[in-house]
Coordinates of C-alpha atoms and ligand atoms in Angstrom, one line a residue:
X1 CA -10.7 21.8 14.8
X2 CA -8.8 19.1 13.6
X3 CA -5.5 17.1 15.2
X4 CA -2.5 16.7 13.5
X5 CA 0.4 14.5 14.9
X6 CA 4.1 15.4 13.6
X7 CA 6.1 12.7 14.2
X8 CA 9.7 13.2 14.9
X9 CA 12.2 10.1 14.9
X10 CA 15.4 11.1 16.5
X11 CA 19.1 8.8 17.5
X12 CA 21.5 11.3 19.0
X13 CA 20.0 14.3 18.0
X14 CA 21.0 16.3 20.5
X15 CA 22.2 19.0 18.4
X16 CA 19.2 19.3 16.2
X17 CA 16.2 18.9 18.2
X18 CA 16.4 22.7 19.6
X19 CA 16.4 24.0 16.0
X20 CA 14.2 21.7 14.2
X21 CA 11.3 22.6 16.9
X22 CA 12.0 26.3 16.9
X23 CA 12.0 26.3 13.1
X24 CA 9.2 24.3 12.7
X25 CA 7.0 25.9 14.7
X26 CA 6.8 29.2 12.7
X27 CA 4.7 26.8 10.1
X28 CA 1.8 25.7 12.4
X29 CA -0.6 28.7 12.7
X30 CA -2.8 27.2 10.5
X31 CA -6.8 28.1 10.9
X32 CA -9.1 25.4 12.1
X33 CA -5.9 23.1 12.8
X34 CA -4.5 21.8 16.4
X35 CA -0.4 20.3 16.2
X36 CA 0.9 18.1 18.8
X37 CA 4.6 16.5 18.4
X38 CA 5.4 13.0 18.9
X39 CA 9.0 12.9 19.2
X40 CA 10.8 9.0 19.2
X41 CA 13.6 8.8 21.0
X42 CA 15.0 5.9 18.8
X43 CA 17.9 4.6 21.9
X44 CA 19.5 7.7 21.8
X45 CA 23.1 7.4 23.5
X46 CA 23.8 11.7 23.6
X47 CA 20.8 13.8 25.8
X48 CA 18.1 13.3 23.3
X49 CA 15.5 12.5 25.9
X50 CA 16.6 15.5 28.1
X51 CA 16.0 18.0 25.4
X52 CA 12.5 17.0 24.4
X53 CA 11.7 17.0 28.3
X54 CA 12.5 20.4 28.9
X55 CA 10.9 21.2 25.5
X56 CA 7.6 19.3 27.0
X57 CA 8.1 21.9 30.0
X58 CA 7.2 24.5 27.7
X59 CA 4.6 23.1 25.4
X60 CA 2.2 21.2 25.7
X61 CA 1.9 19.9 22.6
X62 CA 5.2 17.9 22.7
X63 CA 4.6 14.2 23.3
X64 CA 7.7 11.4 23.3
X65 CA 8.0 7.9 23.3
X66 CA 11.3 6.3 24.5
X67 CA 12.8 3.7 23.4
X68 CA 14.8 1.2 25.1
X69 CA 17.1 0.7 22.2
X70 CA 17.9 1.6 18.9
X71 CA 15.4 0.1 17.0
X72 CA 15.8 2.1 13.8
X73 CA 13.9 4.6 12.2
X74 CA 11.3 2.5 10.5
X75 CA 10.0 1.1 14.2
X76 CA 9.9 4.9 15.5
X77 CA 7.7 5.9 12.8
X78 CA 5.0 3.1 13.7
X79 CA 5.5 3.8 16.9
X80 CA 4.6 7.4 16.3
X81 CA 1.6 6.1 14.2
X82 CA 0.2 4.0 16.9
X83 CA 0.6 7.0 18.7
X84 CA -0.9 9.8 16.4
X85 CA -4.1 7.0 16.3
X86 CA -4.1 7.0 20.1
X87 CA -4.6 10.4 20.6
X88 CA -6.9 10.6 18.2
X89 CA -5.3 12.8 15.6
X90 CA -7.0 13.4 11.8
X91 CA -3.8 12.8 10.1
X92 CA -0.1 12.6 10.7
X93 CA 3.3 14.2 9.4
X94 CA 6.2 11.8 9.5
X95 CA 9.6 14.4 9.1
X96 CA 13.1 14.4 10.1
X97 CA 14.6 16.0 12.6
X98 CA 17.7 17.9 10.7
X99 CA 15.9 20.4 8.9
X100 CA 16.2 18.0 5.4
X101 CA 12.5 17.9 5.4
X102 CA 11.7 21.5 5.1
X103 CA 9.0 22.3 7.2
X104 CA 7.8 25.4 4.7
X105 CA 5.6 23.3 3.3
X106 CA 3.9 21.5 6.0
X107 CA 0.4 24.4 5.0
X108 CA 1.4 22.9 1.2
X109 CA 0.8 19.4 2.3
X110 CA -2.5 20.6 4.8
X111 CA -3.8 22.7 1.3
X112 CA -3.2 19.1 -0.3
X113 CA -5.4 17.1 2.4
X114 CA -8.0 19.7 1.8
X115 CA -8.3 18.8 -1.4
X116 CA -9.2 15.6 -0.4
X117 CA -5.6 13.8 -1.1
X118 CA -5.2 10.9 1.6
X119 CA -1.8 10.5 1.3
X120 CA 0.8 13.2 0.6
X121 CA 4.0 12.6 -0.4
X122 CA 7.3 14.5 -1.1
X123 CA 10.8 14.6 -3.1
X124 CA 13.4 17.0 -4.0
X125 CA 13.7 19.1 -6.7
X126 CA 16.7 18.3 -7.5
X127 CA 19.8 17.3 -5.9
X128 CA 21.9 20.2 -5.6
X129 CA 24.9 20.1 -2.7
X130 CA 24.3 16.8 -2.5
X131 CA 27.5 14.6 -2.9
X132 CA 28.1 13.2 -6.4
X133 CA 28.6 9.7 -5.1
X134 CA 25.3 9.8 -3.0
X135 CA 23.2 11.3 -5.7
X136 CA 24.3 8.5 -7.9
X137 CA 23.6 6.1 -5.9
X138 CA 20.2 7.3 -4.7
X139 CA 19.3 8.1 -8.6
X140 CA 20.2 4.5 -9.7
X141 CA 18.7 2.9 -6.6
X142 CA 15.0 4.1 -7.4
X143 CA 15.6 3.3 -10.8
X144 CA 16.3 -0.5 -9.9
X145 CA 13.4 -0.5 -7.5
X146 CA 10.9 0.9 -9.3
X147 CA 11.6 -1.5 -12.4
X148 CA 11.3 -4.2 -9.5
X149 CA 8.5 -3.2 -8.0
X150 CA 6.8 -1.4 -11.1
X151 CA 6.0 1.4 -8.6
X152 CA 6.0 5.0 -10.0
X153 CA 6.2 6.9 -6.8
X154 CA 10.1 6.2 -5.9
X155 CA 10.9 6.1 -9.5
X156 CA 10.8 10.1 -8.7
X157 CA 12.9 9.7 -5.3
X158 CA 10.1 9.8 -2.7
X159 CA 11.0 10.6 1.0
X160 CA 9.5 9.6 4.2
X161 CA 8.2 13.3 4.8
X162 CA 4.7 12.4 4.0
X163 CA 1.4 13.3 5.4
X164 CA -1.0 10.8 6.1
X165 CA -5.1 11.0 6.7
X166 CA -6.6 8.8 9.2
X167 CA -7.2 6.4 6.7
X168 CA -3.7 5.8 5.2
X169 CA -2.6 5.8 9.0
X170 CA -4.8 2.9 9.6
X171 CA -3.4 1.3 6.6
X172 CA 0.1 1.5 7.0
X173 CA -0.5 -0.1 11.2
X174 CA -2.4 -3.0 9.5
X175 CA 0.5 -3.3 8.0
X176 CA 2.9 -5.8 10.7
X177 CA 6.2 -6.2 8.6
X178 CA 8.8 -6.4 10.9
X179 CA 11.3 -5.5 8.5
X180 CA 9.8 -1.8 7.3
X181 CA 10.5 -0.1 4.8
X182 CA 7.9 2.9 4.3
X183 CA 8.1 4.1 0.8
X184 CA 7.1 0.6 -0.6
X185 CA 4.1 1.1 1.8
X186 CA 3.1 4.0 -0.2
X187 CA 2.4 1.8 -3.1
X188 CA 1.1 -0.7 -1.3
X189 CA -2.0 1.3 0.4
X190 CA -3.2 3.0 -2.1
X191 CA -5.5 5.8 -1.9
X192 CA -5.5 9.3 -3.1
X193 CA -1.7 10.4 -3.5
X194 CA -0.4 13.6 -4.4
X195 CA 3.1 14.7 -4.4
X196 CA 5.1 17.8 -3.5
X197 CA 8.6 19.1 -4.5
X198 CA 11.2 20.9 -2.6
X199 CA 14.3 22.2 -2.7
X200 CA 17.1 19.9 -1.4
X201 CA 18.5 20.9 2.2
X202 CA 21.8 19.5 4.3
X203 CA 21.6 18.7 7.5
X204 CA 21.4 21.4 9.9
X205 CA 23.8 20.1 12.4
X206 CA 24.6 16.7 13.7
X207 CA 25.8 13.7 11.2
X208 CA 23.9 11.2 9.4
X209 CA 22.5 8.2 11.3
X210 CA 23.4 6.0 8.3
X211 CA 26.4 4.3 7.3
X212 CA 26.6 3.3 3.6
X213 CA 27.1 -0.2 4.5
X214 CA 23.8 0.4 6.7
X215 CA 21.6 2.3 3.9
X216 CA 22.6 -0.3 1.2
X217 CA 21.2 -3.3 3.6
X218 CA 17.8 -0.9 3.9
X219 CA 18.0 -0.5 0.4
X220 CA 18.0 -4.4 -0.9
X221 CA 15.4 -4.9 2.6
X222 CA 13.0 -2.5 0.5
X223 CA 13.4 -4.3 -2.7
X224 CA 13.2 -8.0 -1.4
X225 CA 10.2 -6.8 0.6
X226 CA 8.1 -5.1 -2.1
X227 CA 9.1 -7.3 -4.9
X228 CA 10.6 -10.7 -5.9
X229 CA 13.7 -9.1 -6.2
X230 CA 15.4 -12.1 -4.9
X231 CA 13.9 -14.1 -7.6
X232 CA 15.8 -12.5 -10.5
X233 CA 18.9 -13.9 -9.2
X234 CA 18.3 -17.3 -10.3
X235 CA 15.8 -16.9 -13.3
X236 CA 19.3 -14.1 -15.0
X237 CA 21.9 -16.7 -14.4
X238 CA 19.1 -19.6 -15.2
X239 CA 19.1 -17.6 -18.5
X240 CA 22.7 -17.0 -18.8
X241 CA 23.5 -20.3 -18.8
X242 CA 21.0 -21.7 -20.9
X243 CA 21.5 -19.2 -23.5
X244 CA 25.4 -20.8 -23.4
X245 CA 24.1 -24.3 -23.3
X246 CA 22.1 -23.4 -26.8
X247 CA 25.2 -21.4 -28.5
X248 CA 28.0 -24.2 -26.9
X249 CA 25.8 -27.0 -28.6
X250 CA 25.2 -25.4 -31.9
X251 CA 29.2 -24.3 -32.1
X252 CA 30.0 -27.9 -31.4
X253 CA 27.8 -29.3 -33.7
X254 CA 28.9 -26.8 -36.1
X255 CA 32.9 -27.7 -35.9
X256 CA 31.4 -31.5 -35.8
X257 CA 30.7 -31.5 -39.4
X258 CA 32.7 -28.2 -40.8
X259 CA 35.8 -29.6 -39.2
X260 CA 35.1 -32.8 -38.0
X261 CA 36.2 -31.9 -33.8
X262 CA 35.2 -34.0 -31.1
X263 CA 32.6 -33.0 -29.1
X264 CA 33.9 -31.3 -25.4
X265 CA 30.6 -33.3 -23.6
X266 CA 31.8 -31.7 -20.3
X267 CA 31.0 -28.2 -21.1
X268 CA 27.7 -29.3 -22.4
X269 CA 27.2 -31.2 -18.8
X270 CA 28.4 -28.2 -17.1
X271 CA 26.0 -26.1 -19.1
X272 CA 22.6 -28.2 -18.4
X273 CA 23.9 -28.9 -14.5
X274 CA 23.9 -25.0 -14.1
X275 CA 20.6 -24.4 -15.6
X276 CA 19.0 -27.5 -13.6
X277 CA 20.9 -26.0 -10.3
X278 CA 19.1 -22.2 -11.3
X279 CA 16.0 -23.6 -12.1
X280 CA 16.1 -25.5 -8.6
X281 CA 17.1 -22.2 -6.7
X282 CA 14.3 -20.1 -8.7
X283 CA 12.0 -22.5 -7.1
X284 CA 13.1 -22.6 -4.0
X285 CA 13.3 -18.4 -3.7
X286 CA 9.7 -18.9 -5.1
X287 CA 9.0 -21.2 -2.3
X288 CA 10.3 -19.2 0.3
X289 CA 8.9 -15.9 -1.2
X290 CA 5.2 -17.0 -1.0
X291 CA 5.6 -18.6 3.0
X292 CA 7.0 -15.2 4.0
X293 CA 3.6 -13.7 2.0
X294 CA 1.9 -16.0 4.0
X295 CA 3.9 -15.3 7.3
X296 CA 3.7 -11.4 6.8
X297 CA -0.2 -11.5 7.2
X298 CA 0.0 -8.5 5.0
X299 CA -4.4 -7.3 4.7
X300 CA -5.6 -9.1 1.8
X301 CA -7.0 -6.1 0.9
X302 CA -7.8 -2.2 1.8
X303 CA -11.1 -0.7 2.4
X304 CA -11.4 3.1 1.1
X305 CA -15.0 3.1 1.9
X306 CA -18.5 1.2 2.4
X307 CA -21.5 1.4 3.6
X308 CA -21.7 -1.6 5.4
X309 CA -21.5 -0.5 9.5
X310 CA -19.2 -2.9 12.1
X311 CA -21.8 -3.1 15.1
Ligands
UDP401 N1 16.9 8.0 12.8 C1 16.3 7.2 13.8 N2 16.9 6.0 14.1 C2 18.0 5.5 13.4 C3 18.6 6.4 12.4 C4 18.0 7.6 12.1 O1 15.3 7.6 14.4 O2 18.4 4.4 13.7 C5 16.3 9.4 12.5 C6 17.3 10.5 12.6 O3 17.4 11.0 13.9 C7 16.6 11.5 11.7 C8 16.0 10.6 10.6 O4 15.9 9.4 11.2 O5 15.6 12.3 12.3 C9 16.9 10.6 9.4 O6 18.2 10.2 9.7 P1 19.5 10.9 9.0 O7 19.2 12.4 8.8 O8 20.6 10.5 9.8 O9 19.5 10.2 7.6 P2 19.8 10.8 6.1 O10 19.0 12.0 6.0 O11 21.3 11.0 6.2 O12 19.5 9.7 5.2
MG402 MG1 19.0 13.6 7.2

């Protein structure tokens, strides 16, 4: 019989919990398979807590860990890893709480791990009844970061609903980022990864947790954190202006002899100053890019197996 952990992040969820558990549920009589739940209350302000309390009453398999404060949904999901690892689980499924990570295919993604897959992943299909703006901005947003990152997974639009094996669950803990960001851990680990589709679902009651302002600040965390995304800045405008310094110089000298001008020598200042000021800050970012490698303490490297024994 073998463990697995769902792990349920939830901020003022109060209207969602009751369905997501009675809906998800009707998924789990898998054969040879044992579910527990590890619900995060992520600082809930509304009854959260109460609700997965008098769900515990019930069921046994319901576990929860508080927290004292919003923390974000990145800290509950390690939280519900180190938990899943504590109770000794063979693998975990990180899902939402709204019913937007359809539950349906939770035996697709077990069939998956059978097969030997570590790390199961999942996207929509499409992106039907979502809003126009949203969709455009989520379409463009993995585009951007998977040219930064050169990873193919979110070029497709990943999600968080993933399953992981013990292995990949030990991976992404070894991780300590304190700034999280999930899919750019998929990349980063490794392993065996497979993906599902499914059809794209709204929220089944409750709003978002996430202001634009708020998903937009994830967004550039995800790319600064699995990239040097921050060192494009400098080295495009380093280029910009060094492209002008070569065209400003050639025009001058150009209407120098054609037409016999003066030559503007404060454009042409301007022009080097700029690229010696971009150069500087590409340096710099550089700089500070591989301290906070350093500082991270990401592993050096992942194990998938050896035959070496610890003693
Ligand atoms: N969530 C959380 N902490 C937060 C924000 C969200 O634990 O600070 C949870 C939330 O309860 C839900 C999941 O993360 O289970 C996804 O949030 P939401 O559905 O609001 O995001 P969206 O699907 O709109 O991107
Ligand atoms: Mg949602």
């Amino acid at each position: 019989m073998k463990t697995i952990s769902i792990i349920v992040p939830c901020y003022n969820e109060s209207e969602t919990i009751n369905i997501y558990y009675n809906e998800t549920i009707k998924y789990l009589n898998i054969d040879n398979y044992k579910f527990n739940f590890i619900f995060v209350n992520d600082g809930s302000s509304d009854n959260t807590l109460d609700i997965i309390r008098e769900l515990e009453k019930n069921d046994d398999r319901i576990k929860y860990i508080s927290f004292s404060r919003n923390f974000g949904k990145e800290a509950a999901l390690y939280a519900g890893l180190e938990a899943a690892k504590k109770l000794g689980s063979d693998a975990a499924i990180q899902m939402d709480v709204d019913l937007q990570d359809d539950p349906k295919i939770i035996p697709d993604m077990i069939k998956e791990y059978e097969n030997g897959y570590n790390l199961i992943i999942t996207r929509h299909k499409n992106r039907h009844g979502q809003s126009f703006i949203k969709s455009f901005f989520s379409t463009t947003y993995y585009k951007l970061y998977s040219f930064v990152t050169k990873s193919k997974n979110l070029a497709k639009g990943a999600r968080d609903y993933s399953l992981l094996d013990k292995k990949v669950i030990d991976a992404f803990l070894s991780i300590k980022d304190y700034e999280r960001f999930t899919k750019g851990m998929y990349n980063f680990v490794g392993f065996r990864t497979k993906m599902i589709e499914f059809d794209y679902n709204k929220r089944v009651a409750g709003t978002t947790k996430w202001s634009f302002k708020k998903l937009f600040h994830y967004g550039i965390m995800g790319m600064r954190e699995f990239s040097r995304f921050y060192e494009y800045i400098p080295k495009i405008f380093g280029w910009i202006f060094f492209l002008l310094l070569i065209f400003d110089t050639v025009w001058q000298t150009y209407n120098h002899i054609a037409n016999a001008t003066e030559f503007n020598y404060r454009i042409l200042i301007f022009d080097v100053s700029m690229v010696m000021i971009f150069i500087t800050l590409f340096y710099i970012t550089r700089l500070i890019y591989d301290n906070k490698k350093q500082l991270q303490n990401r592993p050096i490297y992942i194990t998938e197996d050896t035959n070496i024994k610890e003693d």
